[in-house]
Coordinates of C-alpha atoms in Angstrom, one line a residue:
Chain A
M1 CA 92.3 64.5 -6.2
K2 CA 89.1 63.3 -6.5
V3 CA 86.9 66.4 -7.6
L4 CA 90.4 67.3 -10.4
S5 CA 89.1 63.5 -11.7
I6 CA 86.2 64.1 -12.6
A7 CA 86.8 67.9 -13.6
F8 CA 89.2 66.1 -16.2
N9 CA 86.6 63.7 -16.8
T10 CA 83.8 66.1 -17.9
F11 CA 86.7 68.4 -19.8
R12 CA 87.5 64.8 -22.2
E13 CA 82.9 65.2 -22.3
N14 CA 83.0 68.5 -23.8
L15 CA 86.0 67.6 -25.9
R16 CA 84.3 64.9 -27.3
D17 CA 81.4 67.1 -27.6
K18 CA 80.3 68.4 -31.5
L19 CA 77.8 71.5 -30.4
L20 CA 80.7 72.9 -28.7
Y21 CA 82.8 72.7 -31.8
N22 CA 79.6 74.4 -34.0
L23 CA 79.7 77.0 -31.5
L24 CA 83.2 78.5 -31.5
I25 CA 83.2 77.9 -35.3
F26 CA 80.8 80.1 -35.5
A27 CA 82.3 82.4 -33.4
L28 CA 84.7 82.4 -35.2
L29 CA 82.7 83.0 -37.9
M30 CA 81.0 85.9 -36.7
I31 CA 84.2 87.6 -35.3
G32 CA 85.8 87.3 -38.4
S33 CA 82.5 88.9 -40.6
S34 CA 83.2 92.1 -38.9
L35 CA 86.0 92.3 -41.4
V36 CA 83.6 91.9 -44.1
L37 CA 80.1 94.5 -42.3
M38 CA 83.3 97.0 -42.1
R39 CA 82.8 98.1 -45.6
L40 CA 79.4 98.4 -45.3
T41 CA 79.7 100.9 -42.5
L42 CA 81.5 104.8 -42.9
G43 CA 83.9 105.5 -39.2
E44 CA 83.8 104.0 -36.4
F45 CA 85.9 100.2 -38.1
H46 CA 87.7 100.0 -34.5
R47 CA 84.9 100.3 -32.9
L48 CA 82.7 97.7 -34.8
I49 CA 85.1 95.6 -35.0
L50 CA 84.9 95.5 -31.2
D51 CA 81.6 95.3 -31.0
I52 CA 81.0 92.5 -32.9
G53 CA 83.7 90.5 -31.6
L54 CA 82.5 90.5 -27.3
G55 CA 79.7 90.2 -28.4
S56 CA 80.4 86.6 -29.9
I57 CA 82.1 85.7 -27.4
N58 CA 80.2 86.8 -25.0
F59 CA 77.4 85.0 -26.7
F60 CA 78.8 82.2 -28.1
G61 CA 79.6 81.9 -23.9
V62 CA 76.5 82.1 -22.2
L63 CA 75.2 79.1 -25.0
I64 CA 77.7 77.0 -24.2
A65 CA 77.5 77.4 -20.1
I66 CA 74.5 77.0 -20.6
F67 CA 73.3 74.6 -22.9
V68 CA 76.8 72.1 -21.2
G69 CA 75.9 73.6 -17.4
I70 CA 72.4 71.9 -17.7
G71 CA 73.2 68.6 -19.3
L72 CA 76.2 68.1 -16.4
V73 CA 74.5 66.2 -13.9
S74 CA 70.2 66.2 -15.8
K75 CA 72.5 63.8 -18.0
E76 CA 74.5 61.3 -15.3
I77 CA 70.6 61.2 -13.5
E78 CA 69.5 60.0 -17.2
K79 CA 71.9 58.1 -18.4
K80 CA 72.4 56.9 -14.9
T81 CA 76.8 57.3 -15.3
I82 CA 75.9 59.2 -11.9
Y83 CA 74.8 55.8 -10.0
T84 CA 79.2 54.4 -10.3
I85 CA 79.9 57.6 -9.4
V86 CA 78.5 58.5 -5.8
S87 CA 78.7 54.7 -5.1
K88 CA 82.5 55.2 -5.6
P89 CA 83.6 56.3 -2.2
V90 CA 83.0 60.3 -3.0
A91 CA 80.6 62.6 -1.9
R92 CA 78.6 63.5 -3.5
Y93 CA 79.8 67.5 -3.7
Q94 CA 82.8 66.4 -5.0
F95 CA 80.7 65.4 -7.5
L96 CA 79.5 68.6 -8.5
L97 CA 82.8 70.6 -8.4
G98 CA 84.1 68.4 -10.1
K99 CA 81.5 69.0 -13.0
Y100 CA 81.2 72.6 -12.0
L101 CA 85.0 73.0 -12.6
G102 CA 85.7 71.5 -15.8
L103 CA 83.3 73.1 -18.2
S104 CA 84.5 76.2 -16.0
L105 CA 87.4 74.6 -18.2
T106 CA 86.6 74.5 -21.1
L107 CA 84.5 77.8 -20.6
V108 CA 88.4 79.2 -20.4
I109 CA 90.4 77.8 -23.0
N110 CA 87.3 78.4 -25.2
T111 CA 87.2 81.6 -24.3
A112 CA 90.9 82.1 -24.8
I113 CA 90.5 80.8 -27.9
M114 CA 87.7 83.0 -29.7
A115 CA 89.7 86.0 -27.8
A116 CA 93.0 85.2 -30.0
G117 CA 90.5 85.1 -32.6
L118 CA 89.8 88.5 -32.6
L119 CA 93.0 89.9 -31.3
A120 CA 94.2 88.4 -34.4
V121 CA 91.6 89.7 -36.3
L122 CA 92.5 93.4 -35.0
Y123 CA 96.5 93.1 -34.8
F124 CA 95.5 92.4 -38.9
Q125 CA 93.4 95.9 -39.1
D126 CA 96.1 98.4 -37.1
V127 CA 93.7 98.8 -34.3
P128 CA 94.8 99.7 -31.3
I129 CA 94.7 97.1 -28.2
H130 CA 93.9 98.3 -24.7
A131 CA 94.8 96.9 -21.7
V132 CA 90.9 97.5 -20.6
L133 CA 90.3 95.1 -23.2
F134 CA 91.3 92.2 -21.0
K135 CA 90.0 92.9 -18.4
A136 CA 86.8 92.8 -20.1
L137 CA 87.5 89.6 -21.8
G138 CA 88.7 88.4 -17.9
M139 CA 84.3 90.0 -16.5
I140 CA 82.9 87.5 -19.1
V141 CA 84.9 84.5 -18.1
L142 CA 83.7 85.7 -14.6
E143 CA 79.5 86.0 -16.3
F144 CA 80.0 82.0 -17.4
M145 CA 81.1 80.9 -14.5
V146 CA 78.1 82.7 -12.6
V147 CA 75.6 81.0 -15.3
T148 CA 77.6 78.2 -15.5
A149 CA 76.5 78.0 -10.9
V150 CA 72.7 78.4 -12.3
A151 CA 72.5 76.2 -14.9
L152 CA 74.3 73.2 -12.6
L153 CA 72.4 74.6 -8.9
F154 CA 68.7 74.1 -11.5
S155 CA 70.2 70.7 -13.5
T156 CA 70.6 69.6 -10.0
F157 CA 66.4 69.4 -9.4
S158 CA 64.6 69.7 -12.5
S159 CA 65.0 68.4 -16.6
A160 CA 67.6 69.6 -19.1
T161 CA 64.8 71.3 -20.7
L162 CA 63.1 73.1 -18.0
S163 CA 66.7 73.7 -16.4
A164 CA 67.8 75.7 -20.0
I165 CA 64.1 77.2 -19.5
F166 CA 65.3 78.9 -16.6
T167 CA 68.4 79.7 -16.3
L168 CA 67.8 81.1 -20.1
A169 CA 64.7 83.6 -17.7
M170 CA 68.1 84.2 -15.2
Y171 CA 70.1 85.5 -17.7
V172 CA 68.4 87.7 -19.1
I173 CA 66.8 89.2 -15.7
G174 CA 70.3 89.7 -15.1
H175 CA 70.6 91.8 -17.0
L176 CA 67.9 93.9 -16.4
T177 CA 68.8 93.4 -12.3
T178 CA 69.1 97.6 -12.3
D179 CA 65.9 98.2 -13.9
L180 CA 63.8 96.1 -11.8
K181 CA 64.6 98.2 -8.9
A182 CA 64.1 101.9 -11.1
F183 CA 60.3 99.4 -11.3
G184 CA 60.5 99.3 -7.8
Q185 CA 61.1 102.5 -6.9
K186 CA 58.2 103.7 -8.7
M187 CA 55.8 101.1 -6.6
E188 CA 54.9 101.3 -3.2
G189 CA 54.3 98.6 -0.4
V190 CA 54.7 94.8 -0.9
G191 CA 54.8 95.9 -4.6
R192 CA 58.5 97.3 -4.0
S193 CA 60.0 95.3 -1.1
V194 CA 59.5 91.9 -4.0
L195 CA 60.6 94.2 -6.6
E196 CA 63.8 95.2 -4.3
G197 CA 64.8 91.8 -3.0
M198 CA 64.2 90.4 -6.6
Y199 CA 67.1 93.1 -7.1
Y200 CA 69.2 91.4 -4.3
L201 CA 69.2 88.2 -4.8
L202 CA 69.3 88.3 -8.7
P203 CA 72.2 87.5 -9.5
N204 CA 73.5 91.2 -11.3
L205 CA 75.0 89.7 -13.9
D206 CA 75.5 93.6 -15.9
R207 CA 77.9 94.4 -13.7
F208 CA 80.3 91.5 -15.2
N209 CA 79.9 94.3 -18.8
L210 CA 82.7 96.2 -19.8
K211 CA 82.0 96.5 -23.6
G212 CA 81.2 99.9 -23.6
N213 CA 84.3 100.4 -22.0
V214 CA 85.9 98.8 -24.6
T215 CA 84.7 100.5 -27.1
H216 CA 84.7 103.9 -25.6
Q217 CA 88.5 103.6 -24.2
L218 CA 87.5 104.3 -20.8
D219 CA 89.7 102.2 -18.4
V220 CA 88.6 100.4 -15.4
P221 CA 90.3 101.2 -11.8
V222 CA 91.5 98.1 -10.8
G223 CA 89.7 98.7 -7.6
D224 CA 86.3 98.5 -9.1
L225 CA 87.3 95.0 -10.6
L226 CA 88.0 93.1 -7.3
M227 CA 84.8 94.2 -5.9
I228 CA 83.2 93.1 -9.6
A229 CA 84.9 89.3 -9.3
A230 CA 84.0 89.4 -5.8
Y231 CA 80.5 89.8 -6.1
G232 CA 80.8 87.2 -8.9
M233 CA 83.2 84.5 -7.1
A234 CA 80.7 84.9 -4.2
Y235 CA 77.7 84.0 -6.1
T236 CA 79.0 81.6 -7.7
A237 CA 79.7 79.7 -4.2
F238 CA 75.8 80.6 -3.0
L239 CA 75.0 79.2 -5.8
L240 CA 77.2 75.6 -5.6
M241 CA 76.4 75.6 -2.0
L242 CA 72.8 76.1 -3.1
A243 CA 73.4 73.4 -5.3
S244 CA 75.1 71.0 -3.6
V245 CA 72.4 70.7 -0.4
I246 CA 69.8 69.9 -2.9
F247 CA 71.8 67.8 -4.4
Q248 CA 72.9 66.1 -1.6
R249 CA 68.9 65.1 -0.5
R250 CA 68.2 63.4 -3.8
D251 CA 67.4 60.1 -4.5
F252 CA 68.5 58.6 -7.6
R253 CA 66.0 56.4 -8.8
Chain B
M1 CA 81.1 30.1 13.5
D2 CA 80.0 33.4 14.8
V3 CA 77.8 34.8 12.3
L4 CA 77.4 37.9 13.6
S5 CA 81.7 38.5 13.0
D6 CA 80.8 37.5 9.4
G7 CA 78.3 39.0 8.5
I8 CA 79.7 42.3 6.1
V9 CA 76.5 43.3 4.3
H10 CA 73.3 44.3 7.2
S11 CA 70.1 44.8 6.4
D12 CA 67.4 46.0 9.3
R13 CA 64.1 46.7 8.2
L14 CA 65.1 48.3 5.2
S15 CA 62.2 50.2 3.9
K16 CA 62.0 52.7 1.0
I17 CA 58.5 54.4 0.6
F18 CA 58.4 56.7 -3.3
K19 CA 55.7 58.6 -3.7
V20 CA 55.1 59.2 -7.3
G21 CA 52.7 61.5 -9.9
F22 CA 51.5 65.2 -9.2
W23 CA 49.6 63.9 -6.3
G24 CA 52.5 62.9 -4.7
R25 CA 50.7 58.8 -4.2
R26 CA 52.1 56.4 -1.8
V27 CA 53.7 53.4 -3.2
T28 CA 56.3 50.8 -0.8
A29 CA 58.6 50.0 -2.9
V30 CA 61.1 48.2 0.0
D31 CA 58.9 46.5 2.9
G32 CA 61.0 45.6 5.9
V33 CA 63.2 43.7 5.0
S34 CA 65.8 42.3 7.2
L35 CA 68.8 40.5 5.0
E36 CA 72.7 39.5 5.6
V37 CA 75.7 38.7 3.2
R38 CA 78.5 36.8 4.8
R39 CA 81.9 36.7 4.3
G40 CA 83.1 34.8 0.8
E41 CA 79.4 33.6 -0.3
V42 CA 77.6 33.9 -3.4
F43 CA 73.6 35.6 -2.8
G44 CA 71.2 36.1 -4.7
F45 CA 68.5 38.2 -4.1
L46 CA 65.8 36.9 -6.3
G47 CA 63.1 38.2 -6.6
P48 CA 60.0 39.4 -10.2
N49 CA 60.9 42.8 -12.2
G50 CA 59.9 45.7 -9.5
A51 CA 59.6 43.5 -7.2
G52 CA 62.0 45.9 -4.9
K53 CA 65.4 44.5 -5.6
T54 CA 67.0 47.4 -7.3
T55 CA 65.9 49.9 -4.6
T56 CA 67.3 47.2 -1.7
I57 CA 70.6 47.4 -4.0
K58 CA 70.4 50.7 -4.3
M59 CA 69.8 51.8 -0.8
L60 CA 72.6 50.0 0.4
M61 CA 75.2 51.9 -2.2
G62 CA 73.6 55.3 -0.5
L63 CA 71.6 56.5 -4.0
I64 CA 69.0 56.8 -2.7
Y65 CA 67.9 57.1 1.1
P66 CA 66.1 54.6 3.0
S67 CA 62.7 55.6 4.6
G68 CA 62.7 53.2 7.1
G69 CA 65.4 50.8 9.1
T70 CA 69.0 50.8 8.7
A71 CA 72.0 49.2 7.0
T72 CA 75.9 49.2 7.3
L73 CA 78.1 47.9 5.3
F74 CA 81.9 45.8 6.6
G75 CA 79.7 47.4 9.9
R76 CA 79.8 51.3 8.7
P77 CA 76.1 52.5 8.5
I78 CA 75.5 52.9 4.3
G79 CA 76.8 55.7 2.9
D80 CA 80.2 56.2 4.5
P81 CA 82.9 56.4 2.7
S82 CA 85.1 54.4 3.8
G83 CA 82.0 51.4 3.8
K84 CA 82.0 52.2 0.3
A85 CA 85.7 51.8 -0.3
K86 CA 85.5 48.3 -0.1
V87 CA 82.8 47.1 -1.9
G88 CA 82.1 47.6 -5.6
F89 CA 79.4 48.5 -7.7
L90 CA 77.5 47.7 -11.2
P91 CA 74.2 48.9 -11.6
E92 CA 71.3 47.3 -13.6
S93 CA 71.6 48.3 -17.2
P94 CA 73.9 50.6 -17.5
Y95 CA 75.3 53.0 -19.1
F96 CA 79.3 54.3 -19.2
Y97 CA 80.7 57.4 -20.6
D98 CA 80.8 56.0 -24.1
Y99 CA 83.3 58.8 -25.4
L100 CA 86.2 57.1 -23.1
T101 CA 88.6 54.3 -24.5
S102 CA 88.4 51.2 -22.5
R103 CA 91.7 52.2 -20.2
E104 CA 90.1 55.4 -20.2
F105 CA 87.5 54.4 -18.8
L106 CA 89.5 52.0 -15.8
R107 CA 91.1 54.7 -15.0
F108 CA 89.2 57.5 -14.0
Y109 CA 86.8 55.1 -11.8
G110 CA 90.8 53.7 -10.6
H111 CA 91.0 57.6 -9.7
L112 CA 88.4 57.5 -8.0
F113 CA 89.9 55.8 -5.6
G114 CA 93.3 57.6 -5.1
L115 CA 94.9 54.9 -7.4
V116 CA 97.6 56.2 -9.8
G117 CA 100.6 55.8 -11.7
S118 CA 102.2 52.1 -12.5
V119 CA 100.2 50.4 -9.7
L120 CA 96.9 51.0 -11.5
D121 CA 98.4 50.8 -14.8
K122 CA 98.9 47.1 -14.0
R123 CA 96.3 46.8 -12.1
I124 CA 94.4 47.8 -15.3
D125 CA 96.1 45.6 -17.3
E126 CA 95.2 42.7 -14.9
L127 CA 91.5 43.6 -15.4
L128 CA 90.9 43.8 -18.9
E129 CA 93.0 40.2 -18.5
L130 CA 90.2 39.4 -16.3
V131 CA 87.5 40.5 -18.4
R132 CA 89.0 38.9 -21.3
M133 CA 89.2 42.7 -22.9
T134 CA 92.7 43.8 -23.7
H135 CA 91.7 43.1 -27.6
A136 CA 88.9 46.3 -27.0
R137 CA 91.7 48.3 -24.0
D138 CA 91.9 51.2 -26.4
L139 CA 88.4 50.8 -28.3
Q140 CA 85.3 53.3 -27.1
L141 CA 82.9 52.3 -25.4
R142 CA 80.7 53.3 -28.1
K143 CA 81.2 51.3 -29.7
F144 CA 80.3 47.9 -27.5
S145 CA 78.1 45.4 -27.5
K146 CA 76.1 44.7 -24.4
G147 CA 78.4 41.5 -23.5
M148 CA 81.3 43.4 -23.4
L149 CA 79.4 47.0 -21.9
Q150 CA 78.5 44.2 -19.1
R151 CA 82.7 43.5 -18.7
I152 CA 84.0 46.1 -19.2
G153 CA 81.6 46.8 -15.9
I154 CA 82.6 44.7 -13.5
A155 CA 85.8 45.5 -14.4
Q156 CA 84.6 49.3 -13.8
A157 CA 83.5 47.6 -10.6
L158 CA 86.8 45.7 -9.3
I159 CA 89.0 48.4 -9.9
N160 CA 89.4 49.0 -6.3
D161 CA 90.2 45.0 -5.8
P162 CA 86.7 45.4 -3.8
E163 CA 86.2 42.3 -0.7
L164 CA 82.0 42.6 -1.8
V165 CA 81.1 43.0 -4.9
I166 CA 77.2 44.0 -5.9
L167 CA 76.3 43.1 -9.0
D168 CA 72.3 44.3 -9.7
E169 CA 71.1 41.6 -12.9
P170 CA 74.4 41.3 -14.2
M171 CA 73.1 38.7 -16.4
S172 CA 69.8 40.3 -18.5
G173 CA 69.5 41.4 -22.2
L174 CA 72.7 38.9 -22.0
D175 CA 73.2 35.9 -25.2
P176 CA 74.1 32.9 -23.7
I177 CA 77.6 33.0 -24.5
G178 CA 77.2 36.1 -22.5
R179 CA 75.7 35.4 -19.6
K180 CA 78.1 31.8 -18.8
E181 CA 80.9 34.6 -19.5
V182 CA 79.0 36.4 -16.4
R183 CA 78.6 32.7 -14.5
D184 CA 82.2 32.5 -14.8
L185 CA 83.8 35.7 -13.5
I186 CA 81.6 35.6 -10.6
L187 CA 83.0 32.0 -9.6
R188 CA 86.1 33.1 -10.0
L189 CA 85.4 35.9 -7.6
K190 CA 84.6 33.6 -4.9
E191 CA 87.9 31.5 -6.1
S192 CA 89.6 34.2 -5.3
G193 CA 87.7 34.9 -1.8
K194 CA 85.8 37.9 -3.3
T195 CA 82.1 37.3 -1.1
V196 CA 79.3 39.0 -4.2
M197 CA 75.5 39.8 -4.1
F198 CA 74.0 39.8 -7.4
S199 CA 70.6 40.4 -8.2
S200 CA 68.4 38.4 -10.7
H201 CA 65.2 37.6 -11.4
I202 CA 66.6 34.5 -14.1
L203 CA 66.8 31.3 -11.1
H204 CA 69.2 28.7 -13.0
D205 CA 71.9 31.6 -12.5
A206 CA 71.1 31.8 -8.8
E207 CA 71.1 28.1 -8.7
L208 CA 73.7 27.2 -10.3
L209 CA 75.6 29.9 -8.3
C210 CA 74.3 31.5 -5.0
D211 CA 75.3 29.6 -1.8
R212 CA 72.7 31.6 -0.4
V213 CA 69.4 33.6 -2.1
A214 CA 67.0 36.4 -1.1
M215 CA 63.6 36.4 -2.3
I216 CA 62.0 39.1 -2.9
M217 CA 58.5 40.1 -3.3
K218 CA 55.9 43.0 -3.6
G219 CA 58.9 44.8 -1.3
R220 CA 59.1 42.4 0.9
L221 CA 61.5 39.4 1.9
V222 CA 59.6 35.7 1.0
A223 CA 62.2 33.4 1.6
C224 CA 66.4 33.6 2.4
G225 CA 68.1 31.1 3.1
H226 CA 70.9 28.2 1.4
V227 CA 69.4 26.7 -2.0
S228 CA 69.1 23.1 -0.8
E229 CA 67.4 23.9 2.2
L230 CA 64.7 26.4 0.7
I231 CA 64.5 23.6 -1.6
A232 CA 64.4 20.3 0.6
G233 CA 61.5 21.7 2.6
D234 CA 59.8 22.8 0.4
T235 CA 58.9 21.0 -2.6
T236 CA 57.2 17.5 -3.0
H237 CA 59.2 14.9 -5.2
E238 CA 57.8 13.9 -8.1
V239 CA 58.5 11.4 -9.7
E240 CA 57.7 10.7 -13.9
M241 CA 56.6 7.2 -15.2
V242 CA 56.6 6.7 -18.8
I243 CA 54.8 3.3 -19.7
D244 CA 54.3 1.0 -23.1
R245 CA 52.3 -2.2 -23.5
L246 CA 49.8 -1.5 -20.4
L247 CA 47.1 -3.1 -20.2
P248 CA 43.7 -1.6 -19.1
E249 CA 43.0 -3.9 -15.7
A250 CA 46.5 -2.8 -14.8
L251 CA 45.8 0.8 -15.1
E252 CA 42.7 0.6 -13.6
R253 CA 45.8 -0.8 -10.3
I254 CA 47.9 2.2 -11.1
K255 CA 45.5 4.7 -10.8
P256 CA 45.0 5.6 -7.3
L257 CA 48.2 6.5 -6.9
A258 CA 48.9 8.7 -9.6
G259 CA 48.8 11.9 -9.2
R260 CA 48.3 12.9 -13.0
I261 CA 47.7 9.8 -15.6
V262 CA 48.3 11.1 -19.5
L263 CA 47.6 8.6 -22.3
Q264 CA 48.8 8.6 -25.8
G265 CA 47.9 6.4 -27.6
E266 CA 50.2 3.1 -26.9
R267 CA 52.3 5.2 -24.5
I268 CA 51.3 6.2 -20.8
M269 CA 52.4 9.0 -19.0
V270 CA 52.2 8.7 -15.1
V271 CA 53.0 11.1 -12.6
L272 CA 53.2 9.3 -8.7
S273 CA 54.3 11.7 -5.9
S274 CA 56.4 9.3 -3.6
Q275 CA 58.3 6.8 -2.8
Q276 CA 56.0 3.9 -1.3
A277 CA 53.5 4.9 -4.7
V278 CA 56.8 4.3 -6.9
D279 CA 57.3 1.0 -5.8
Q280 CA 54.1 -0.2 -6.1
A281 CA 53.2 0.7 -9.6
L282 CA 56.9 -0.8 -10.0
D283 CA 55.5 -4.3 -8.8
V284 CA 52.2 -3.9 -10.6
I285 CA 54.2 -2.8 -14.2
R286 CA 55.7 -6.4 -13.4
S287 CA 53.0 -8.3 -13.1
A288 CA 51.7 -7.2 -16.0
K289 CA 54.4 -7.7 -17.3
A290 CA 54.3 -4.3 -19.2
K291 CA 57.5 -2.4 -20.9
L292 CA 58.7 0.6 -18.6
V293 CA 60.1 3.0 -20.7
A294 CA 61.2 5.7 -18.5
L295 CA 61.2 7.2 -14.5
T296 CA 62.1 10.7 -14.6
P297 CA 62.9 11.9 -11.2
H298 CA 61.2 15.2 -10.9
K299 CA 64.5 17.9 -8.8
A300 CA 63.3 20.8 -7.0
S301 CA 64.0 23.5 -8.4
L302 CA 64.2 27.3 -6.6
E303 CA 61.5 27.7 -9.5
D304 CA 58.7 25.8 -8.1
L305 CA 59.3 27.6 -4.6
F306 CA 60.2 30.9 -6.8
I307 CA 56.4 30.0 -8.0
R308 CA 54.5 29.3 -5.7
K309 CA 55.9 32.1 -3.8
A310 CA 54.7 34.7 -6.7
T311 CA 51.8 33.1 -6.7
G312 CA 50.8 33.6 -2.6
A313 CA 52.7 37.3 -3.2
Q314 CA 49.7 38.4 -6.2
Q315 CA 53.6 39.3 -8.0
P316 CA 53.4 40.7 -10.2
V317 CA 51.6 43.8 -9.0
E318 CA 53.2 47.8 -8.9
A319 CA 55.5 49.1 -12.2
Q320 CA 58.9 48.8 -11.3
V321 CA 59.0 52.8 -9.8

């Protein structure tokens, strides 16, 4: 109940934030722009629309997850609004969970709107819509969940600016972890262990990327999807627990 | 009356040491504060800026962890949800969710206490009435003046009908009307049987409102007790006399009695510090046929005590942490 109230309050805060609408409009414009770009390209129209559409949804969603996510906690501390929450009979982890769920709800609804835009474009261009498209959208949302948890974790102990830098870095590295491992295998001794350690510790965000499957119409078996989903949720749970432990010990000066 | 069972806030040698700056320099913000707030009283927590008032209150509310000592609210250790459930808290210069309207704002805090439905709606209407904000019920908080924010903040602190209300600097930054409104509110809370603890550096307000006060300087408690006792036990009673047409030889007879003499042309102002000196001076004035224009007793105030304690503690020293 308390968690849900905080979640809905966060959702309402997001809804009244202009940043969100700007990003959303941009995303829809990008998706729409594929119609114009199509006229400049020879062949492969379908692939182009899907590529730009999914790419935009992913890109703008991640932007929202990072730039709203880093403010979730640090803004509350900066504006001292947290004083009125923590002094009520609300446990600190409940506060964190509420903030997290609130932004997650925002992201899900945002993705749904962007996806509706993409589907409309596909429908009017007579592009066949396959089930794998929805699977890819699901995985994109899952990636947002992980990125939001990363942003939330950083925002529990550092300022908004630092959190943004850390989270962006994690996002970029998260898409390159396979390279980290490959690079490590070419090294020996300590360097190899360090890089392999990083490979296992950092989120492997590329696992959530099914855009290639969509453009090439390669379906993904349900078993694989479940594995990816389990990985994403476990990783998110781990991040949220870590954030709670750090947050529990903080003094709000 | 059993004092122990009557205390609802207890702190025992509560301390907080902050580490500041890159090198983690240790600054003692609160140093062994032991105090007690009793049921039904208005308790003033006084001290200059940066003395440790807010830090102490934040420790009581579980926002900051003490470095030493213990404290309880309603017999429960600080931070315990069952203790917090009976407390209402207004932070210092509060910033609220300014995208919410008054009603949404109060509804949100009501939910945090598990209040819902018509019970909550009724409570919100009562509170808006109490803080005289009914006209602004559907206005977003970003459009509020500072006084309005303070009032809606107090309403927020009362949403759970708390037994104890803790207000951190409720009067700061308000104009005289705003301050009076907050004072009236505190008195109304007391009338309805609530215990109020508030911090302030405005001593006049404290003197008007408080049953008991504690004074904190440089993190240490320097005085604690009933306002009347603190003042009585501490200050000498001075009387100021203004006299016209006093002949020089009569003035010579008054001089040894007076603590201070100020000459303003024909008029003489004399400050006397005992009843005996006053009587003797009056005799001189009568016999010399001078005219007594005014006789003003200087009432001892918390301010005198405060300034003397502050000089003793060499406040202010550290900037507020």
